[in-house]
mmCIF file of C-alpha atoms in Angstrom:
data_model
loop_
_atom_site.group_PDB
_atom_site.id
_atom_site.type_symbol
_atom_site.label_atom_id
_atom_site.label_comp_id
_atom_site.label_asym_id
_atom_site.label_seq_id
_atom_site.Cartn_x
_atom_site.Cartn_y
_atom_site.Cartn_z
ATOM 1 C CA MET L 1 -112.213 3.395 56.472
ATOM 2 C CA THR L 2 -110.239 6.570 55.776
ATOM 3 C CA THR L 3 -106.457 6.374 55.930
ATOM 4 C CA PRO L 4 -105.518 6.514 59.641
ATOM 5 C CA HIS L 5 -102.901 9.017 60.782
ATOM 6 C CA THR L 6 -101.997 6.923 63.821
ATOM 7 C CA ILE L 7 -101.707 3.127 63.795
ATOM 8 C CA ALA L 8 -101.168 1.050 66.937
ATOM 9 C CA ILE L 9 -99.887 -2.526 66.703
ATOM 10 C CA ASP L 10 -99.788 -4.724 69.794
ATOM 11 C CA GLY L 11 -99.023 -8.365 70.426
ATOM 12 C CA PRO L 12 -96.573 -10.803 72.010
ATOM 13 C CA ALA L 13 -92.899 -11.150 71.102
ATOM 14 C CA ALA L 14 -92.176 -12.378 67.557
ATOM 15 C CA SER L 15 -95.812 -12.123 66.461
ATOM 16 C CA GLY L 16 -94.806 -10.008 63.455
ATOM 17 C CA LYS L 17 -95.328 -6.501 64.858
ATOM 18 C CA SER L 18 -92.063 -5.021 63.606
ATOM 19 C CA THR L 19 -92.345 -6.431 60.098
ATOM 20 C CA LEU L 20 -95.961 -5.340 59.664
ATOM 21 C CA GLY L 21 -95.245 -1.968 61.229
ATOM 22 C CA LYS L 22 -92.395 -1.286 58.824
ATOM 23 C CA LEU L 23 -94.487 -2.361 55.818
ATOM 24 C CA LEU L 24 -97.331 -0.043 56.820
ATOM 25 C CA ALA L 25 -94.985 2.844 57.611
ATOM 26 C CA ASP L 26 -93.223 2.497 54.265
ATOM 27 C CA HIS L 27 -96.548 2.284 52.441
ATOM 28 C CA PHE L 28 -97.990 5.445 53.980
ATOM 29 C CA GLY L 29 -94.717 7.347 54.377
ATOM 30 C CA TYR L 30 -95.089 7.351 58.164
ATOM 31 C CA ILE L 31 -92.588 7.015 60.991
ATOM 32 C CA TYR L 32 -92.255 3.493 62.362
ATOM 33 C CA PHE L 33 -91.580 3.316 66.082
ATOM 34 C CA ASP L 34 -91.103 0.073 68.001
ATOM 35 C CA THR L 35 -91.514 0.960 71.678
ATOM 36 C CA GLY L 36 -89.770 -2.270 72.641
ATOM 37 C CA VAL L 37 -86.577 -0.647 71.398
ATOM 38 C CA LEU L 38 -86.648 1.755 74.352
ATOM 39 C CA TYR L 39 -86.899 -1.110 76.835
ATOM 40 C CA ARG L 40 -84.112 -2.958 75.054
ATOM 41 C CA ALA L 41 -81.979 0.175 75.046
ATOM 42 C CA LEU L 42 -82.527 0.705 78.760
ATOM 43 C CA THR L 43 -81.728 -2.957 79.441
ATOM 44 C CA TYR L 44 -78.506 -2.711 77.445
ATOM 45 C CA VAL L 45 -77.366 0.452 79.244
ATOM 46 C CA ALA L 46 -78.303 -1.021 82.636
ATOM 47 C CA LEU L 47 -76.258 -4.156 81.933
ATOM 48 C CA GLU L 48 -73.315 -2.071 80.740
ATOM 49 C CA GLN L 49 -73.437 -0.001 83.931
ATOM 50 C CA ALA L 50 -74.073 -3.007 86.195
ATOM 51 C CA VAL L 51 -77.381 -1.605 87.451
ATOM 52 C CA ASP L 52 -79.419 -4.110 89.453
ATOM 53 C CA LEU L 53 -82.254 -5.180 87.132
ATOM 54 C CA ALA L 54 -84.466 -5.882 90.140
ATOM 55 C CA ASN L 55 -84.121 -2.282 91.353
ATOM 56 C CA ALA L 56 -87.054 -0.475 89.747
ATOM 57 C CA ALA L 57 -86.124 2.931 91.180
ATOM 58 C CA ALA L 58 -82.562 2.720 89.860
ATOM 59 C CA LEU L 59 -83.785 1.660 86.425
ATOM 60 C CA ALA L 60 -86.374 4.445 86.293
ATOM 61 C CA LYS L 61 -83.696 6.986 87.217
ATOM 62 C CA LEU L 62 -81.424 5.583 84.507
ATOM 63 C CA ALA L 63 -84.272 5.935 81.991
ATOM 64 C CA GLN L 64 -84.770 9.568 82.988
ATOM 65 C CA THR L 65 -81.076 10.479 82.834
ATOM 66 C CA THR L 66 -80.127 8.683 79.610
ATOM 67 C CA ASN L 67 -80.798 10.400 76.296
ATOM 68 C CA PHE L 68 -82.321 7.784 73.997
ATOM 69 C CA ASP L 69 -82.925 8.567 70.325
ATOM 70 C CA VAL L 70 -84.625 6.354 67.743
ATOM 71 C CA LEU L 71 -83.828 7.666 64.272
ATOM 72 C CA ALA L 72 -84.167 6.669 60.647
ATOM 73 C CA PRO L 73 -81.532 4.107 59.544
ATOM 74 C CA SER L 74 -78.125 5.771 59.297
ATOM 75 C CA ILE L 75 -76.278 2.741 57.896
ATOM 76 C CA ALA L 76 -77.387 0.343 55.149
ATOM 77 C CA ASP L 77 -76.797 -2.847 57.145
ATOM 78 C CA GLY L 78 -80.346 -4.192 57.364
ATOM 79 C CA ARG L 79 -81.421 -2.150 60.380
ATOM 80 C CA GLN L 80 -84.952 -0.725 60.553
ATOM 81 C CA TYR L 81 -83.829 2.245 62.644
ATOM 82 C CA THR L 82 -80.790 3.611 64.448
ATOM 83 C CA VAL L 83 -80.845 3.633 68.243
ATOM 84 C CA LEU L 84 -78.587 6.001 70.161
ATOM 85 C CA ALA L 85 -77.897 6.136 73.896
ATOM 86 C CA ASN L 86 -76.214 9.415 74.828
ATOM 87 C CA GLY L 87 -75.084 9.696 71.217
ATOM 88 C CA ASN L 88 -73.646 6.170 70.948
ATOM 89 C CA ASP L 89 -75.016 3.786 68.315
ATOM 90 C CA ILE L 90 -76.307 0.702 70.149
ATOM 91 C CA THR L 91 -78.645 -0.598 67.434
ATOM 92 C CA TRP L 92 -77.292 -4.116 66.929
ATOM 93 C CA PRO L 93 -76.204 -4.813 70.527
ATOM 94 C CA LEU L 94 -79.896 -4.553 71.450
ATOM 95 C CA ARG L 95 -80.380 -8.022 69.902
ATOM 96 C CA ALA L 96 -77.637 -9.606 72.010
ATOM 97 C CA ALA L 97 -78.536 -12.696 74.027
ATOM 98 C CA ASN L 98 -78.130 -10.994 77.407
ATOM 99 C CA VAL L 99 -80.521 -8.208 76.377
ATOM 100 C CA GLU L 100 -83.042 -10.763 75.048
ATOM 101 C CA ARG L 101 -82.927 -12.639 78.350
ATOM 102 C CA ASN L 102 -83.415 -9.585 80.557
ATOM 103 C CA VAL L 103 -85.602 -7.088 78.688
ATOM 104 C CA SER L 104 -88.888 -8.562 79.935
ATOM 105 C CA GLN L 105 -87.746 -8.210 83.548
ATOM 106 C CA VAL L 106 -86.821 -4.565 82.986
ATOM 107 C CA ALA L 107 -90.038 -3.758 81.115
ATOM 108 C CA ALA L 108 -92.152 -5.397 83.819
ATOM 109 C CA HIS L 109 -91.361 -2.659 86.365
ATOM 110 C CA PRO L 110 -94.271 -0.156 86.474
ATOM 111 C CA ALA L 111 -91.851 2.665 87.363
ATOM 112 C CA VAL L 112 -89.792 1.941 84.249
ATOM 113 C CA ARG L 113 -92.834 1.855 81.983
ATOM 114 C CA GLU L 114 -94.050 5.145 83.422
ATOM 115 C CA ALA L 115 -90.623 6.739 82.924
ATOM 116 C CA LEU L 116 -90.634 5.840 79.228
ATOM 117 C CA ARG L 117 -94.304 6.503 78.432
ATOM 118 C CA ASP L 118 -93.955 10.264 77.968
ATOM 119 C CA THR L 119 -91.438 9.742 75.175
ATOM 120 C CA GLN L 120 -93.758 7.271 73.472
ATOM 121 C CA ARG L 121 -96.806 9.524 73.801
ATOM 122 C CA GLN L 122 -94.990 12.547 72.388
ATOM 123 C CA ILE L 123 -94.065 10.563 69.289
ATOM 124 C CA GLY L 124 -97.670 9.411 68.955
ATOM 125 C CA LYS L 125 -99.071 12.933 69.277
ATOM 126 C CA ALA L 126 -97.056 14.057 66.266
ATOM 127 C CA GLY L 127 -99.188 11.785 64.059
ATOM 128 C CA HIS L 128 -98.300 9.957 60.854
ATOM 129 C CA VAL L 129 -96.847 7.173 62.951
ATOM 130 C CA VAL L 130 -97.071 3.404 63.198
ATOM 131 C CA MET L 131 -96.247 2.416 66.771
ATOM 132 C CA ALA L 132 -95.721 -1.158 67.940
ATOM 133 C CA GLY L 133 -95.583 -2.582 71.439
ATOM 134 C CA ARG L 134 -97.739 -4.357 74.000
ATOM 135 C CA ASP L 135 -99.907 -1.552 75.385
ATOM 136 C CA ILE L 136 -100.048 0.962 72.537
ATOM 137 C CA GLY L 137 -103.731 0.829 71.621
ATOM 138 C CA ALA L 138 -104.937 0.608 75.217
ATOM 139 C CA VAL L 139 -102.471 2.858 77.083
ATOM 140 C CA ILE L 140 -100.048 4.875 74.929
ATOM 141 C CA MET L 141 -102.284 5.837 71.982
ATOM 142 C CA PRO L 142 -105.878 5.077 73.051
ATOM 143 C CA ASP L 143 -107.091 7.501 70.366
ATOM 144 C CA ALA L 144 -105.214 5.758 67.539
ATOM 145 C CA GLN L 145 -107.404 5.606 64.452
ATOM 146 C CA LEU L 146 -106.425 2.011 63.691
ATOM 147 C CA LYS L 147 -105.563 -0.560 66.346
ATOM 148 C CA ILE L 148 -104.243 -3.988 65.428
ATOM 149 C CA TYR L 149 -103.490 -6.888 67.742
ATOM 150 C CA LEU L 150 -101.274 -9.545 66.179
ATOM 151 C CA ASP L 151 -101.325 -13.001 67.684
ATOM 152 C CA ALA L 152 -99.560 -16.271 66.901
ATOM 153 C CA SER L 153 -98.865 -19.528 68.693
ATOM 154 C CA VAL L 154 -95.681 -19.644 70.734
ATOM 155 C CA GLU L 155 -94.461 -22.475 68.492
ATOM 156 C CA GLU L 156 -94.874 -20.368 65.358
ATOM 157 C CA ARG L 157 -93.185 -17.405 67.007
ATOM 158 C CA ALA L 158 -90.277 -19.534 68.204
ATOM 159 C CA GLN L 159 -89.735 -20.871 64.695
ATOM 160 C CA ARG L 160 -89.620 -17.350 63.258
ATOM 161 C CA ARG L 161 -87.305 -15.999 65.928
ATOM 162 C CA ALA L 162 -84.918 -18.963 65.646
ATOM 163 C CA GLN L 163 -84.701 -18.477 61.875
ATOM 164 C CA GLU L 164 -84.119 -14.741 62.325
ATOM 165 C CA LEU L 165 -81.346 -15.193 64.881
ATOM 166 C CA ASN L 166 -79.596 -17.950 62.946
ATOM 167 C CA ALA L 167 -79.733 -15.819 59.793
ATOM 168 C CA ARG L 168 -77.860 -13.136 61.732
ATOM 169 C CA GLY L 169 -75.147 -15.614 62.633
ATOM 170 C CA ARG L 170 -76.272 -16.442 66.153
ATOM 171 C CA ALA L 171 -76.444 -20.228 66.509
ATOM 172 C CA ILE L 172 -79.485 -21.094 68.609
ATOM 173 C CA SER L 173 -81.928 -23.994 68.539
ATOM 174 C CA TYR L 174 -85.689 -23.870 68.158
ATOM 175 C CA ASN L 175 -86.115 -25.429 71.618
ATOM 176 C CA GLU L 176 -83.952 -22.744 73.232
ATOM 177 C CA VAL L 177 -85.996 -19.984 71.623
ATOM 178 C CA LEU L 178 -89.266 -21.720 72.517
ATOM 179 C CA ALA L 179 -88.263 -21.927 76.173
ATOM 180 C CA ASP L 180 -87.190 -18.277 76.215
ATOM 181 C CA LEU L 181 -90.397 -17.029 74.565
ATOM 182 C CA THR L 182 -92.524 -19.095 76.942
ATOM 183 C CA ARG L 183 -90.676 -17.528 79.867
ATOM 184 C CA ARG L 184 -91.010 -14.035 78.406
ATOM 185 C CA ASP L 185 -94.725 -14.489 77.695
ATOM 186 C CA ALA L 186 -95.326 -15.218 81.377
ATOM 187 C CA ILE L 187 -93.474 -12.050 82.410
ATOM 188 C CA ASP L 188 -94.973 -9.852 79.676
ATOM 189 C CA ALA L 189 -98.573 -10.938 80.288
ATOM 190 C CA ALA L 190 -99.193 -8.277 82.937
ATOM 191 C CA ASN L 191 -98.188 -5.506 80.517
ATOM 192 C CA THR L 192 -99.792 -6.813 77.328
ATOM 193 C CA PHE L 193 -103.195 -5.288 76.628
ATOM 194 C CA LEU L 194 -105.777 -5.882 73.919
ATOM 195 C CA ALA L 195 -107.653 -2.648 73.247
ATOM 196 C CA ALA L 196 -111.412 -3.177 73.138
ATOM 197 C CA ASP L 197 -111.613 -1.711 69.627
ATOM 198 C CA ALA L 198 -108.548 -3.470 68.208
ATOM 199 C CA ILE L 199 -108.706 -5.762 65.193
ATOM 200 C CA THR L 200 -107.193 -9.126 66.130
ATOM 201 C CA ILE L 201 -105.280 -10.998 63.434
ATOM 202 C CA SER L 202 -103.660 -14.407 63.811
ATOM 203 C CA THR L 203 -100.400 -14.567 61.872
ATOM 204 C CA ASP L 204 -99.958 -18.342 62.152
ATOM 205 C CA GLY L 205 -98.987 -19.695 58.745
ATOM 206 C CA ARG L 206 -99.258 -16.272 57.102
ATOM 207 C CA SER L 207 -96.526 -14.270 55.438
ATOM 208 C CA PRO L 208 -95.912 -10.636 56.437
ATOM 209 C CA GLU L 209 -97.061 -9.573 52.974
ATOM 210 C CA ASP L 210 -100.338 -11.475 53.389
ATOM 211 C CA VAL L 211 -101.060 -9.789 56.721
ATOM 212 C CA PHE L 212 -100.121 -6.393 55.270
ATOM 213 C CA GLN L 213 -102.469 -6.904 52.324
ATOM 214 C CA ALA L 214 -105.293 -7.895 54.671
ATOM 215 C CA ILE L 215 -104.852 -4.638 56.585
ATOM 216 C CA VAL L 216 -104.760 -2.374 53.536
ATOM 217 C CA ASN L 217 -107.788 -4.214 52.129
ATOM 218 C CA LEU L 218 -109.601 -3.524 55.381
ATOM 219 C CA MET L 219 -108.777 0.166 55.064
ATOM 220 C CA GLY L 220 -109.942 0.212 51.463
ATOM 221 C CA VAL L 221 -106.637 1.498 50.111
ATOM 222 C CA GLU L 222 -104.452 -0.039 47.442
ATOM 223 C CA ALA L 223 -101.121 -1.622 48.290
ATOM 224 C CA GLN L 224 -98.197 -0.488 46.190
ATOM 225 C CA ALA L 225 -97.113 -2.932 43.509
#
């Protein structure tokens, strides 16, 4: 396989999309774009402005009238990117508990997804991009040269997410995260698509580096030492 100029990564929450996407982007010198960031950003702004999260039309209008930017990291604080809403840095607030609880509801509205798809597609058309989400290979970048679908059991994903959140100083139990991911999976199911030509990889019990190496081996390119 020749080196792909566009890579789509799909899968459920906490399946390892962001970590793999960043590893691949760094390896090839590509842009890494997590489309979930846009839905988180919209959720955060909607909560800040007290917009009814059940009102699809109001959320779609908010998406169209808010200037969202996803840029390279501007601060060395562990972030993978910098997210701006009308020029304001909202990167870390996007991981707040209230955003986590509500982002699936916001992203489930077809009008919201349609409002944000043009932005995603424009980034994809530029090429040299690794894009992660739930409908990238099937909907946003159907012509992507490499499509990956990452899967993992909800128990494995809950363990990872609990460790991640606790490492950031947010005290939360495994059972709380498991319940939240189970709830989110049910909501996200309608908008999670496996492209017919995607390569499915289970990440249960595998490190991010192991999954990354499997992908570069598949492409026939050497991973950097």
